[in-house]
PDB file of C-alpha atoms in Angstrom:
ATOM      1  CA  MET A   1    -273.930 -14.291 -86.254  1.00 40.00           C
ATOM      2  CA  SER A   2    -276.327 -12.674 -88.472  1.00 40.00           C
ATOM      3  CA  GLN A   3    -277.480 -15.894 -90.167  1.00 46.00           C
ATOM      4  CA  TYR A   4    -278.294 -17.459 -87.013  1.00 47.00           C
ATOM      5  CA  HIS A   5    -280.379 -14.105 -85.837  1.00 47.00           C
ATOM      6  CA  PHE A   6    -284.375 -15.237 -86.097  1.00 44.00           C
ATOM      7  CA  ALA A   7    -285.749 -11.628 -85.217  1.00 39.00           C
ATOM      8  CA  ASN A   8    -287.961 -12.020 -88.547  1.00 37.00           C
ATOM      9  CA  ALA A   9    -288.275 -15.648 -88.922  1.00 38.00           C
ATOM     10  CA  SER A  10    -291.076 -17.740 -88.312  1.00 40.00           C
ATOM     11  CA  ILE A  11    -290.518 -20.525 -85.419  1.00 46.00           C
ATOM     12  CA  GLY A  12    -292.697 -23.607 -85.202  1.00 49.00           C
ATOM     13  CA  THR A  13    -292.784 -26.078 -82.332  1.00 61.00           C
ATOM     14  CA  GLY A  14    -290.565 -28.861 -82.077  1.00 75.00           C
ATOM     15  CA  SER A  15    -287.462 -30.175 -80.960  1.00 82.00           C
ATOM     16  CA  TYR A  16    -284.151 -29.376 -82.688  1.00 77.00           C
ATOM     17  CA  ALA A  17    -280.539 -30.956 -82.549  1.00 85.00           C
ATOM     18  CA  GLY A  18    -277.047 -30.059 -83.938  1.00 82.00           C
ATOM     19  CA  GLU A  19    -277.215 -27.923 -86.816  1.00 85.00           C
ATOM     20  CA  ALA A  20    -281.014 -27.800 -86.568  1.00 84.00           C
ATOM     21  CA  ALA A  21    -280.767 -26.345 -83.225  1.00 87.00           C
ATOM     22  CA  ARG A  22    -277.974 -23.736 -84.205  1.00 88.00           C
ATOM     23  CA  PRO A  23    -280.303 -20.817 -85.024  1.00 85.00           C
ATOM     24  CA  TYR A  24    -282.121 -20.835 -81.416  1.00 85.00           C
ATOM     25  CA  VAL A  25    -278.921 -21.519 -79.445  1.00 93.00           C
ATOM     26  CA  ALA A  26    -276.721 -19.118 -81.505  1.00 93.00           C
ATOM     27  CA  ALA A  27    -279.250 -16.392 -80.627  1.00 89.00           C
ATOM     28  CA  ALA A  28    -278.336 -16.952 -76.975  1.00 93.00           C
ATOM     29  CA  ILE A  29    -274.843 -16.955 -76.748  1.00 95.00           C
ATOM     30  CA  LEU A  30    -273.685 -14.598 -79.807  1.00 94.00           C
ATOM     31  CA  SER A  31    -275.725 -11.869 -78.949  1.00 94.00           C
ATOM     32  CA  ALA A  32    -273.945 -11.530 -75.237  1.00 97.00           C
ATOM     33  CA  ASP A  33    -272.561  -8.463 -75.477  1.00 97.00           C
ATOM     34  CA  THR A  34    -268.782  -9.079 -75.284  1.00 98.00           C
ATOM     35  CA  ILE A  35    -268.957 -11.896 -77.810  1.00 97.00           C
ATOM     36  CA  ALA A  36    -271.272  -9.389 -79.838  1.00 97.00           C
ATOM     37  CA  ASN A  37    -268.622  -6.576 -79.875  1.00 97.00           C
ATOM     38  CA  GLY A  38    -265.568  -8.839 -79.793  1.00 97.00           C
ATOM     39  CA  TYR A  39    -264.188  -8.085 -76.619  1.00 98.00           C
ATOM     40  CA  VAL A  40    -262.927 -11.556 -76.195  1.00 98.00           C
ATOM     41  CA  SER A  41    -261.804 -14.229 -78.476  1.00 97.00           C
ATOM     42  CA  VAL A  42    -264.562 -17.268 -79.364  1.00 97.00           C
ATOM     43  CA  LEU A  43    -263.918 -20.732 -80.110  1.00 96.00           C
ATOM     44  CA  GLN A  44    -267.297 -22.026 -81.505  1.00 96.00           C
ATOM     45  CA  ASN A  45    -266.439 -25.737 -81.585  1.00 95.00           C
ATOM     46  CA  VAL A  46    -265.338 -26.883 -78.283  1.00 95.00           C
ATOM     47  CA  HIS A  47    -266.848 -29.793 -77.042  1.00 91.00           C
ATOM     48  CA  SER A  48    -265.856 -30.388 -73.247  1.00 92.00           C
ATOM     49  CA  VAL A  49    -261.718 -29.325 -73.405  1.00 94.00           C
ATOM     50  CA  ALA A  50    -260.228 -27.509 -75.861  1.00 94.00           C
ATOM     51  CA  GLN A  51    -256.258 -26.457 -75.509  1.00 92.00           C
ATOM     52  CA  LEU A  52    -255.046 -23.023 -76.253  1.00 91.00           C
ATOM     53  CA  ARG A  53    -251.619 -23.127 -77.473  1.00 81.00           C
ATOM     54  CA  LYS A  54    -248.901 -20.346 -76.494  1.00 76.00           C
ATOM     55  CA  PHE A  55    -245.751 -20.011 -78.303  1.00 72.00           C
ATOM     56  CA  SER A  56    -242.773 -18.082 -77.051  1.00 70.00           C
ATOM     57  CA  GLY A  57    -239.425 -17.296 -78.474  1.00 66.00           C
ATOM     58  CA  VAL A  58    -237.116 -17.986 -81.583  1.00 73.00           C
ATOM     59  CA  SER A  59    -233.602 -18.792 -82.327  1.00 73.00           C
ATOM     60  CA  ILE A  60    -231.987 -16.648 -84.681  1.00 78.00           C
ATOM     61  CA  ALA A  61    -228.266 -17.907 -85.531  1.00 75.00           C
ATOM     62  CA  ALA A  62    -225.378 -17.428 -88.580  1.00 77.00           C
ATOM     63  CA  GLN A  63    -226.562 -19.698 -91.343  1.00 79.00           C
ATOM     64  CA  THR A  64    -224.518 -22.969 -91.685  1.00 80.00           C
ATOM     65  CA  CYS A  65    -224.617 -26.194 -94.108  1.00 84.00           C
ATOM     66  CA  GLY A  66    -226.179 -28.137 -91.380  1.00 79.00           C
ATOM     67  CA  PHE A  67    -229.438 -28.374 -89.164  1.00 79.00           C
ATOM     68  CA  THR A  68    -228.733 -27.111 -85.727  1.00 74.00           C
ATOM     69  CA  PRO A  69    -231.511 -26.007 -83.636  1.00 74.00           C
ATOM     70  CA  GLY A  70    -230.881 -22.699 -82.026  1.00 70.00           C
ATOM     71  CA  ALA A  71    -229.945 -22.815 -78.831  1.00 70.00           C
ATOM     72  CA  ALA A  72    -230.194 -18.688 -77.860  1.00 72.00           C
ATOM     73  CA  ASN A  73    -234.108 -17.862 -76.966  1.00 70.00           C
ATOM     74  CA  GLU A  74    -235.158 -21.459 -78.259  1.00 71.00           C
ATOM     75  CA  LEU A  75    -238.940 -21.639 -79.379  1.00 70.00           C
ATOM     76  CA  THR A  76    -241.112 -22.954 -76.484  1.00 72.00           C
ATOM     77  CA  LEU A  77    -244.768 -24.145 -76.615  1.00 75.00           C
ATOM     78  CA  GLY A  78    -247.078 -24.097 -73.874  1.00 76.00           C
ATOM     79  CA  SER A  79    -250.913 -24.912 -73.613  1.00 83.00           C
ATOM     80  CA  VAL A  80    -253.674 -24.106 -71.093  1.00 90.00           C
ATOM     81  CA  ALA A  81    -256.844 -26.046 -70.897  1.00 94.00           C
ATOM     82  CA  LEU A  82    -260.374 -24.203 -71.710  1.00 96.00           C
ATOM     83  CA  THR A  83    -262.924 -26.508 -70.023  1.00 96.00           C
ATOM     84  CA  THR A  84    -266.673 -25.973 -70.815  1.00 97.00           C
ATOM     85  CA  THR A  85    -269.885 -26.447 -68.350  1.00 97.00           C
ATOM     86  CA  ALA A  86    -272.843 -28.462 -69.893  1.00 96.00           C
ATOM     87  CA  LEU A  87    -275.510 -26.032 -69.243  1.00 97.00           C
ATOM     88  CA  GLN A  88    -278.994 -26.143 -70.002  1.00 96.00           C
ATOM     89  CA  VAL A  89    -281.800 -23.298 -70.108  1.00 95.00           C
ATOM     90  CA  ASN A  90    -285.596 -24.757 -68.968  1.00 95.00           C
ATOM     91  CA  GLU A  91    -288.140 -21.554 -69.225  1.00 93.00           C
ATOM     92  CA  GLN A  92    -291.702 -21.674 -68.927  1.00 92.00           C
ATOM     93  CA  VAL A  93    -293.395 -18.545 -70.081  1.00 89.00           C
ATOM     94  CA  CYS A  94    -297.098 -17.668 -69.346  1.00 89.00           C
ATOM     95  CA  ASN A  95    -298.591 -16.871 -72.993  1.00 88.00           C
ATOM     96  CA  LYS A  96    -301.433 -14.744 -71.484  1.00 88.00           C
ATOM     97  CA  ASP A  97    -298.504 -12.635 -69.584  1.00 86.00           C
ATOM     98  CA  LEU A  98    -296.242 -12.105 -72.521  1.00 85.00           C
ATOM     99  CA  ARG A  99    -298.909 -12.247 -75.325  1.00 84.00           C
ATOM    100  CA  ALA A 100    -300.085  -8.269 -74.234  1.00 81.00           C
ATOM    101  CA  THR A 101    -296.729  -7.212 -74.477  1.00 83.00           C
ATOM    102  CA  TRP A 102    -296.389  -8.826 -77.828  1.00 83.00           C
ATOM    103  CA  GLU A 103    -299.491  -7.260 -79.111  1.00 82.00           C
ATOM    104  CA  GLY A 104    -298.766  -4.163 -77.774  1.00 80.00           C
ATOM    105  CA  VAL A 105    -295.521  -3.935 -79.883  1.00 79.00           C
ATOM    106  CA  LEU A 106    -297.253  -4.853 -82.647  1.00 80.00           C
ATOM    107  CA  MET A 107    -299.324  -1.810 -82.760  1.00 78.00           C
ATOM    108  CA  ASN A 108    -296.492   0.096 -83.940  1.00 73.00           C
ATOM    109  CA  GLY A 109    -296.931  -1.459 -87.551  1.00 66.00           C
ATOM    110  CA  GLN A 110    -294.030  -1.895 -89.868  1.00 66.00           C
ATOM    111  CA  ASN A 111    -291.951  -0.061 -87.445  1.00 67.00           C
ATOM    112  CA  SER A 112    -292.715  -3.032 -84.759  1.00 67.00           C
ATOM    113  CA  PRO A 113    -289.365  -4.481 -83.768  1.00 69.00           C
ATOM    114  CA  ALA A 114    -291.457  -7.833 -82.838  1.00 70.00           C
ATOM    115  CA  PRO A 115    -292.076 -10.615 -84.983  1.00 72.00           C
ATOM    116  CA  ALA A 116    -295.622 -11.494 -86.252  1.00 73.00           C
ATOM    117  CA  ASP A 117    -295.348 -14.720 -84.925  1.00 79.00           C
ATOM    118  CA  PHE A 118    -296.163 -14.870 -81.194  1.00 83.00           C
ATOM    119  CA  THR A 119    -293.679 -18.069 -80.606  1.00 81.00           C
ATOM    120  CA  THR A 120    -290.707 -16.373 -82.235  1.00 81.00           C
ATOM    121  CA  TYR A 121    -291.217 -13.406 -79.680  1.00 85.00           C
ATOM    122  CA  VAL A 122    -291.094 -15.906 -76.670  1.00 87.00           C
ATOM    123  CA  ALA A 123    -288.295 -17.485 -78.326  1.00 86.00           C
ATOM    124  CA  GLN A 124    -286.692 -14.112 -78.753  1.00 86.00           C
ATOM    125  CA  TYR A 125    -287.664 -13.059 -75.362  1.00 88.00           C
ATOM    126  CA  VAL A 126    -285.721 -16.585 -73.457  1.00 92.00           C
ATOM    127  CA  ALA A 127    -282.681 -15.907 -75.621  1.00 92.00           C
ATOM    128  CA  ALA A 128    -282.154 -12.232 -74.529  1.00 92.00           C
ATOM    129  CA  LYS A 129    -282.687 -12.982 -71.111  1.00 94.00           C
ATOM    130  CA  THR A 130    -279.919 -16.052 -71.676  1.00 96.00           C
ATOM    131  CA  ALA A 131    -277.666 -14.009 -73.618  1.00 96.00           C
ATOM    132  CA  GLU A 132    -277.798 -11.591 -70.400  1.00 97.00           C
ATOM    133  CA  ALA A 133    -276.753 -14.610 -68.356  1.00 97.00           C
ATOM    134  CA  VAL A 134    -273.635 -15.700 -70.673  1.00 98.00           C
ATOM    135  CA  GLU A 135    -272.499 -12.162 -70.806  1.00 98.00           C
ATOM    136  CA  HIS A 136    -272.263 -11.792 -66.872  1.00 98.00           C
ATOM    137  CA  ASN A 137    -270.778 -15.400 -66.372  1.00 98.00           C
ATOM    138  CA  ILE A 138    -268.264 -14.747 -69.233  1.00 98.00           C
ATOM    139  CA  TRP A 139    -266.587 -11.874 -66.871  1.00 98.00           C
ATOM    140  CA  ALA A 140    -267.914 -12.808 -63.260  1.00 98.00           C
ATOM    141  CA  GLY A 141    -268.791 -16.413 -63.283  1.00 98.00           C
ATOM    142  CA  ASN A 142    -267.658 -18.068 -59.993  1.00 98.00           C
ATOM    143  CA  TRP A 143    -266.167 -15.040 -59.141  1.00 98.00           C
ATOM    144  CA  VAL A 144    -266.650 -13.940 -55.105  1.00 97.00           C
ATOM    145  CA  LYS A 145    -266.202 -10.063 -54.422  1.00 97.00           C
ATOM    146  CA  ASP A 146    -267.173 -10.297 -51.033  1.00 97.00           C
ATOM    147  CA  LEU A 147    -265.555 -13.508 -49.124  1.00 96.00           C
ATOM    148  CA  GLY A 148    -268.452 -13.500 -46.812  1.00 95.00           C
ATOM    149  CA  GLY A 149    -270.967 -14.101 -49.581  1.00 96.00           C
ATOM    150  CA  SER A 150    -271.169 -16.069 -52.579  1.00 96.00           C
ATOM    151  CA  ALA A 151    -270.985 -15.936 -56.436  1.00 97.00           C
ATOM    152  CA  ALA A 152    -273.372 -13.822 -58.043  1.00 96.00           C
ATOM    153  CA  TYR A 153    -273.060 -16.105 -61.208  1.00 97.00           C
ATOM    154  CA  ALA A 154    -272.121 -19.568 -60.834  1.00 97.00           C
ATOM    155  CA  SER A 155    -273.214 -21.154 -64.308  1.00 97.00           C
ATOM    156  CA  PHE A 156    -269.801 -21.342 -65.551  1.00 98.00           C
ATOM    157  CA  THR A 157    -266.158 -20.105 -64.379  1.00 98.00           C
ATOM    158  CA  GLY A 158    -265.626 -16.918 -65.732  1.00 98.00           C
ATOM    159  CA  ILE A 159    -262.473 -14.899 -66.577  1.00 98.00           C
ATOM    160  CA  LEU A 160    -261.952 -12.819 -63.191  1.00 98.00           C
ATOM    161  CA  LYS A 161    -262.326 -16.318 -61.290  1.00 98.00           C
ATOM    162  CA  ASN A 162    -259.818 -17.825 -63.603  1.00 98.00           C
ATOM    163  CA  ILE A 163    -257.459 -15.156 -62.653  1.00 98.00           C
ATOM    164  CA  VAL A 164    -257.643 -14.996 -58.868  1.00 97.00           C
ATOM    165  CA  ASP A 165    -257.123 -18.723 -59.214  1.00 97.00           C
ATOM    166  CA  GLY A 166    -253.957 -18.486 -61.068  1.00 96.00           C
ATOM    167  CA  SER A 167    -252.587 -15.573 -58.984  1.00 94.00           C
ATOM    168  CA  PRO A 168    -251.113 -13.614 -61.462  1.00 95.00           C
ATOM    169  CA  ASP A 169    -247.507 -11.461 -61.281  1.00 94.00           C
ATOM    170  CA  ARG A 170    -249.324  -8.142 -61.623  1.00 97.00           C
ATOM    171  CA  GLU A 171    -252.597  -8.219 -59.330  1.00 97.00           C
ATOM    172  CA  THR A 172    -253.653  -5.478 -56.989  1.00 97.00           C
ATOM    173  CA  VAL A 173    -255.969  -6.342 -54.325  1.00 98.00           C
ATOM    174  CA  SER A 174    -258.304  -3.766 -52.439  1.00 97.00           C
ATOM    175  CA  ALA A 175    -260.395  -3.597 -49.871  1.00 97.00           C
ATOM    176  CA  LEU A 176    -261.855  -0.655 -50.806  1.00 98.00           C
ATOM    177  CA  PRO A 177    -264.371  -0.009 -53.687  1.00 98.00           C
ATOM    178  CA  LEU A 178    -263.738   2.601 -56.934  1.00 98.00           C
ATOM    179  CA  ALA A 179    -265.157   5.716 -56.822  1.00 97.00           C
ATOM    180  CA  ALA A 180    -264.674   9.283 -58.699  1.00 95.00           C
ATOM    181  CA  ALA A 181    -262.227  10.064 -55.892  1.00 95.00           C
ATOM    182  CA  THR A 182    -259.936   8.454 -53.484  1.00 95.00           C
ATOM    183  CA  SER A 183    -261.391   9.120 -49.968  1.00 95.00           C
ATOM    184  CA  ALA A 184    -259.255   7.852 -47.139  1.00 95.00           C
ATOM    185  CA  ASN A 185    -260.678   4.732 -46.020  1.00 95.00           C
ATOM    186  CA  VAL A 186    -263.499   4.821 -47.975  1.00 97.00           C
ATOM    187  CA  SER A 187    -262.945   4.145 -51.589  1.00 97.00           C
ATOM    188  CA  VAL A 188    -260.111   4.193 -54.100  1.00 97.00           C
ATOM    189  CA  GLY A 189    -260.330   6.922 -56.733  1.00 97.00           C
ATOM    190  CA  ILE A 190    -260.528   5.655 -60.633  1.00 97.00           C
ATOM    191  CA  LEU A 191    -257.431   7.670 -61.647  1.00 96.00           C
ATOM    192  CA  ASP A 192    -255.395   6.044 -58.968  1.00 97.00           C
ATOM    193  CA  ALA A 193    -256.475   2.658 -59.679  1.00 98.00           C
ATOM    194  CA  LEU A 194    -255.893   3.195 -63.446  1.00 97.00           C
ATOM    195  CA  ALA A 195    -252.578   4.521 -62.663  1.00 97.00           C
ATOM    196  CA  ILE A 196    -251.564   1.400 -60.914  1.00 97.00           C
ATOM    197  CA  LEU A 197    -253.272  -0.818 -63.584  1.00 98.00           C
ATOM    198  CA  THR A 198    -251.317   0.396 -66.472  1.00 97.00           C
ATOM    199  CA  SER A 199    -247.629   1.303 -64.638  1.00 94.00           C
ATOM    200  CA  GLY A 200    -245.303   0.398 -62.049  1.00 91.00           C
ATOM    201  CA  ALA A 201    -244.297  -3.126 -60.909  1.00 91.00           C
ATOM    202  CA  GLU A 202    -247.944  -4.046 -60.652  1.00 94.00           C
ATOM    203  CA  GLY A 203    -249.006  -2.527 -64.110  1.00 96.00           C
ATOM    204  CA  ALA A 204    -249.328  -3.683 -67.752  1.00 96.00           C
ATOM    205  CA  PRO A 205    -246.288  -6.229 -68.445  1.00 96.00           C
ATOM    206  CA  ALA A 206    -243.772  -4.960 -70.934  1.00 95.00           C
ATOM    207  CA  THR A 207    -245.458  -7.586 -73.397  1.00 93.00           C
ATOM    208  CA  ILE A 208    -248.546  -5.478 -73.779  1.00 96.00           C
ATOM    209  CA  ALA A 209    -247.367  -2.264 -73.004  1.00 95.00           C
ATOM    210  CA  GLY A 210    -248.207   0.356 -75.482  1.00 93.00           C
ATOM    211  CA  ASP A 211    -249.651  -2.230 -77.752  1.00 95.00           C
ATOM    212  CA  PRO A 212    -252.737  -0.822 -79.855  1.00 93.00           C
ATOM    213  CA  ASN A 213    -254.351  -4.168 -79.352  1.00 95.00           C
ATOM    214  CA  THR A 214    -253.982  -3.973 -75.397  1.00 97.00           C
ATOM    215  CA  LYS A 215    -257.552  -2.823 -74.166  1.00 98.00           C
ATOM    216  CA  ILE A 216    -258.589  -1.924 -70.466  1.00 98.00           C
ATOM    217  CA  PHE A 217    -261.589  -3.466 -69.182  1.00 98.00           C
ATOM    218  CA  MET A 218    -264.104  -1.972 -66.700  1.00 98.00           C
ATOM    219  CA  SER A 219    -267.828  -1.864 -65.694  1.00 98.00           C
ATOM    220  CA  ARG A 220    -269.895   0.542 -66.915  1.00 97.00           C
ATOM    221  CA  LYS A 221    -270.663   2.078 -63.593  1.00 97.00           C
ATOM    222  CA  SER A 222    -266.452   2.644 -63.201  1.00 97.00           C
ATOM    223  CA  ALA A 223    -266.506   4.187 -66.688  1.00 95.00           C
ATOM    224  CA  GLN A 224    -269.016   6.705 -65.122  1.00 94.00           C
ATOM    225  CA  PHE A 225    -266.538   7.261 -62.226  1.00 96.00           C
ATOM    226  CA  TYR A 226    -263.959   8.007 -64.839  1.00 94.00           C
ATOM    227  CA  TYR A 227    -266.122  10.467 -66.279  1.00 90.00           C
ATOM    228  CA  GLN A 228    -266.705  12.219 -63.180  1.00 90.00           C
ATOM    229  CA  ALA A 229    -262.933  12.408 -62.430  1.00 91.00           C
ATOM    230  CA  LEU A 230    -262.157  13.780 -65.688  1.00 88.00           C
ATOM    231  CA  ALA A 231    -264.567  16.659 -65.229  1.00 84.00           C
ATOM    232  CA  ALA A 232    -263.693  17.367 -61.972  1.00 84.00           C
ATOM    233  CA  THR A 233    -259.635  17.606 -62.872  1.00 80.00           C
ATOM    234  CA  TYR A 234    -260.134  19.578 -66.173  1.00 72.00           C
ATOM    235  CA  ASN A 235    -263.487  21.310 -65.173  1.00 67.00           C
ATOM    236  CA  GLN A 236    -265.079  20.278 -68.511  1.00 67.00           C
ATOM    237  CA  PRO A 237    -268.545  18.536 -67.481  1.00 63.00           C
ATOM    238  CA  PHE A 238    -268.901  17.977 -71.116  1.00 65.00           C
ATOM    239  CA  LEU A 239    -266.369  15.816 -72.307  1.00 65.00           C
ATOM    240  CA  ASN A 240    -265.443  14.607 -75.677  1.00 64.00           C
ATOM    241  CA  ASP A 241    -266.412  10.882 -76.252  1.00 64.00           C
ATOM    242  CA  GLY A 242    -262.914  10.505 -77.367  1.00 67.00           C
ATOM    243  CA  LEU A 243    -261.113  11.557 -74.543  1.00 69.00           C
ATOM    244  CA  VAL A 244    -263.276   9.439 -71.884  1.00 75.00           C
ATOM    245  CA  ALA A 245    -263.079   6.440 -74.105  1.00 90.00           C
ATOM    246  CA  ARG A 246    -259.245   5.960 -73.540  1.00 92.00           C
ATOM    247  CA  TYR A 247    -256.534   6.052 -70.836  1.00 94.00           C
ATOM    248  CA  GLY A 248    -252.758   6.276 -71.257  1.00 92.00           C
ATOM    249  CA  GLY A 249    -253.302   5.606 -74.849  1.00 92.00           C
ATOM    250  CA  TYR A 250    -255.198   2.395 -74.523  1.00 96.00           C
ATOM    251  CA  ASP A 251    -258.961   1.884 -75.351  1.00 96.00           C
ATOM    252  CA  ILE A 252    -261.586   1.509 -72.678  1.00 97.00           C
ATOM    253  CA  VAL A 253    -264.232  -0.702 -73.389  1.00 97.00           C
ATOM    254  CA  THR A 254    -267.021  -1.729 -71.064  1.00 97.00           C
ATOM    255  CA  PRO A 255    -268.816  -5.025 -71.335  1.00 98.00           C
ATOM    256  CA  GLY A 256    -272.177  -5.156 -70.302  1.00 97.00           C
ATOM    257  CA  GLY A 257    -271.285  -7.994 -67.837  1.00 98.00           C
ATOM    258  CA  PHE A 258    -267.953  -6.616 -66.398  1.00 98.00           C
ATOM    259  CA  PRO A 259    -268.713  -6.536 -62.564  1.00 98.00           C
ATOM    260  CA  ASP A 260    -268.016  -3.096 -60.626  1.00 98.00           C
ATOM    261  CA  ASP A 261    -264.822  -2.440 -58.543  1.00 98.00           C
ATOM    262  CA  ALA A 262    -262.375  -4.395 -60.737  1.00 98.00           C
ATOM    263  CA  LEU A 263    -260.169  -3.371 -63.551  1.00 98.00           C
ATOM    264  CA  LEU A 264    -258.320  -5.563 -66.429  1.00 98.00           C
ATOM    265  CA  ILE A 265    -255.978  -4.492 -68.872  1.00 98.00           C
ATOM    266  CA  SER A 266    -255.026  -7.181 -71.592  1.00 98.00           C
ATOM    267  CA  LYS A 267    -255.098  -7.625 -75.273  1.00 97.00           C
ATOM    268  CA  VAL A 268    -258.603  -9.238 -76.465  1.00 97.00           C
ATOM    269  CA  ASP A 269    -256.482 -12.591 -77.885  1.00 95.00           C
ATOM    270  CA  ASN A 270    -255.553 -13.408 -74.324  1.00 97.00           C
ATOM    271  CA  LEU A 271    -259.101 -13.887 -73.246  1.00 98.00           C
ATOM    272  CA  TYR A 272    -260.989 -16.791 -74.480  1.00 98.00           C
ATOM    273  CA  PHE A 273    -264.828 -18.312 -74.558  1.00 98.00           C
ATOM    274  CA  GLY A 274    -265.556 -21.486 -75.523  1.00 97.00           C
ATOM    275  CA  THR A 275    -268.783 -23.307 -76.318  1.00 97.00           C
ATOM    276  CA  ASP A 276    -269.870 -26.213 -78.597  1.00 96.00           C
ATOM    277  CA  LEU A 277    -272.212 -24.162 -81.012  1.00 94.00           C
ATOM    278  CA  LEU A 278    -270.766 -25.651 -84.151  1.00 93.00           C
ATOM    279  CA  THR A 279    -271.069 -29.191 -82.864  1.00 91.00           C
ATOM    280  CA  ASP A 280    -273.959 -31.962 -82.799  1.00 91.00           C
ATOM    281  CA  HIS A 281    -274.240 -31.583 -79.312  1.00 91.00           C
ATOM    282  CA  ILE A 282    -276.454 -28.560 -78.832  1.00 94.00           C
ATOM    283  CA  ASN A 283    -280.456 -29.181 -78.407  1.00 94.00           C
ATOM    284  CA  ALA A 284    -283.485 -26.586 -78.391  1.00 92.00           C
ATOM    285  CA  SER A 285    -286.927 -27.344 -78.066  1.00 91.00           C
ATOM    286  CA  ILE A 286    -289.842 -24.757 -78.311  1.00 89.00           C
ATOM    287  CA  LEU A 287    -292.881 -26.274 -77.109  1.00 89.00           C
ATOM    288  CA  ASN A 288    -296.476 -24.281 -77.240  1.00 85.00           C
ATOM    289  CA  LEU A 289    -298.293 -26.733 -74.753  1.00 88.00           C
ATOM    290  CA  ARG A 290    -302.069 -24.764 -75.295  1.00 81.00           C
ATOM    291  CA  ASP A 291    -302.741 -27.458 -78.214  1.00 79.00           C
ATOM    292  CA  VAL A 292    -301.464 -30.328 -76.410  1.00 83.00           C
ATOM    293  CA  THR A 293    -302.234 -30.232 -72.649  1.00 86.00           C
ATOM    294  CA  GLY A 294    -304.420 -27.118 -72.684  1.00 85.00           C
ATOM    295  CA  ASP A 295    -302.076 -24.958 -70.543  1.00 90.00           C
ATOM    296  CA  ASP A 296    -301.569 -21.609 -72.278  1.00 90.00           C
ATOM    297  CA  VAL A 297    -297.934 -21.908 -71.922  1.00 91.00           C
ATOM    298  CA  THR A 298    -294.746 -22.026 -74.095  1.00 90.00           C
ATOM    299  CA  ARG A 299    -291.596 -23.656 -72.647  1.00 92.00           C
ATOM    300  CA  VAL A 300    -288.059 -23.289 -74.225  1.00 92.00           C
ATOM    301  CA  ILE A 301    -285.598 -25.789 -73.734  1.00 94.00           C
ATOM    302  CA  MET A 302    -281.748 -25.053 -74.706  1.00 94.00           C
ATOM    303  CA  GLN A 303    -278.751 -27.448 -73.795  1.00 95.00           C
ATOM    304  CA  PHE A 304    -275.192 -26.118 -74.741  1.00 96.00           C
ATOM    305  CA  SER A 305    -271.964 -25.377 -72.949  1.00 97.00           C
ATOM    306  CA  GLY A 306    -269.812 -22.547 -72.360  1.00 97.00           C
ATOM    307  CA  GLY A 307    -266.518 -21.875 -70.250  1.00 98.00           C
ATOM    308  CA  THR A 308    -263.498 -19.374 -70.284  1.00 98.00           C
ATOM    309  CA  GLN A 309    -259.791 -19.153 -70.267  1.00 97.00           C
ATOM    310  CA  LEU A 310    -256.756 -17.065 -70.237  1.00 96.00           C
ATOM    311  CA  VAL A 311    -253.786 -17.853 -72.445  1.00 95.00           C
ATOM    312  CA  ASP A 312    -250.946 -16.135 -70.550  1.00 94.00           C
ATOM    313  CA  LEU A 313    -251.544 -14.830 -66.753  1.00 95.00           C
ATOM    314  CA  ASP A 314    -248.395 -12.912 -67.337  1.00 94.00           C
ATOM    315  CA  GLY A 315    -249.946 -11.208 -70.125  1.00 95.00           C
ATOM    316  CA  LEU A 316    -252.443  -8.977 -68.005  1.00 98.00           C
ATOM    317  CA  ALA A 317    -252.782  -6.808 -65.186  1.00 98.00           C
ATOM    318  CA  VAL A 318    -255.628  -6.746 -62.911  1.00 98.00           C
ATOM    319  CA  TRP A 319    -257.069  -4.273 -59.987  1.00 98.00           C
ATOM    320  CA  ARG A 320    -260.014  -5.494 -58.047  1.00 98.00           C
ATOM    321  CA  GLN A 321    -261.682  -5.193 -54.622  1.00 98.00           C
ATOM    322  CA  GLU A 322    -261.913  -8.436 -52.375  1.00 98.00           C
ATOM    323  CA  ILE A 323    -264.002  -7.630 -49.151  1.00 96.00           C
ATOM    324  CA  PRO A 324    -262.500  -9.887 -46.435  1.00 95.00           C
ATOM    325  CA  ALA A 325    -265.015 -12.204 -44.541  1.00 90.00           C
TER     326      ALA A 325
END
C-alpha cells in the first residue's frame, strides 16, 4: 500500500486512468481498516467477476504399477463467484471551508501531518471518507438488521449479507441485541453469545475449531461489552490487553466497519474482498475549478469496483440480531 500513499506527494489537477489513477484510488480502497490490517483476503485485479476455488479431499492408496484415481475421499473442486459492483465517487469540496482547516494544521510546522499542497489535502480528505464507506460496506453492505427498515450501507453487498443469503448451517439469530450481561427479554450477554458462537451445534465447525488462523470478528462496541463482562466476572476493572483480545483461545479482531449486534468466527482466507485496482478500468480526476470557472471548489472523481464473497459457508459460524418487521 505504501507506494500508493500520497500523504507527502504533490497532486496536480487533471484526469487519470489505469495505472496513472492507481495512487488516487488505492488510497481510497487500501486504507480501509479491514484491508489495511489484513482482516480479509484481497484480490486487486478483479474485473466484474472472479471465481474463488475450494479444494477438498485427497485419496491415498497402496502403491501399484498402474494409474488408478483414488476412490476414497477423492479430490473435489468447487467454486463460488465474487461479483464486483461498479462504483463512483463524485465529491465537490468548497475550498474556502476546507482551506481554513488545512492552514490551521500547517501551523504545526514540520510536525504537521498535512501536505504542503492544498489540492493534495483535498484529495486526501475525500480518499479518507471513501475508505470509511468502503470499510462499512465490506461487512454490512446491503445487510438489514431491522427488517422494518433499510440497509445503512448499500454501495455493494457485504460479507454479512452474503452470509444471510447463503443460510449457513451454523447461524444463530436473535431478536435481542448484545449487552454486557443477559437480561430477560431485553438483551443477550456477550459471554453467552460467544459461548454459542464457539461451541455446540451452532458454534465453530470442526474444520476451523482450534485453528490458530481462526478469528472472532465483532464491532468495537461489542468488544467494550466483552471488557465490561470480564471486569464484572473477575472483579478486575483494569484488564490486561492480552486477556481481553482473546476468547476461548481465539483472537478477537474489531474491524472499524463491523456492525453492532453481530459476531462471526471464521478464518481470514474464507473471507474475500475484490476490486479492479490493478486493472486499466479505474479512473480518477482532481479538478480545482477556481482558475477554470471561477468557482472556488475542488471536485474529486473516482471510478472503481468492489465486492465481497465467502469461499465456504460451512467454514464459519455467525451470531446476529434480526429485528422482525
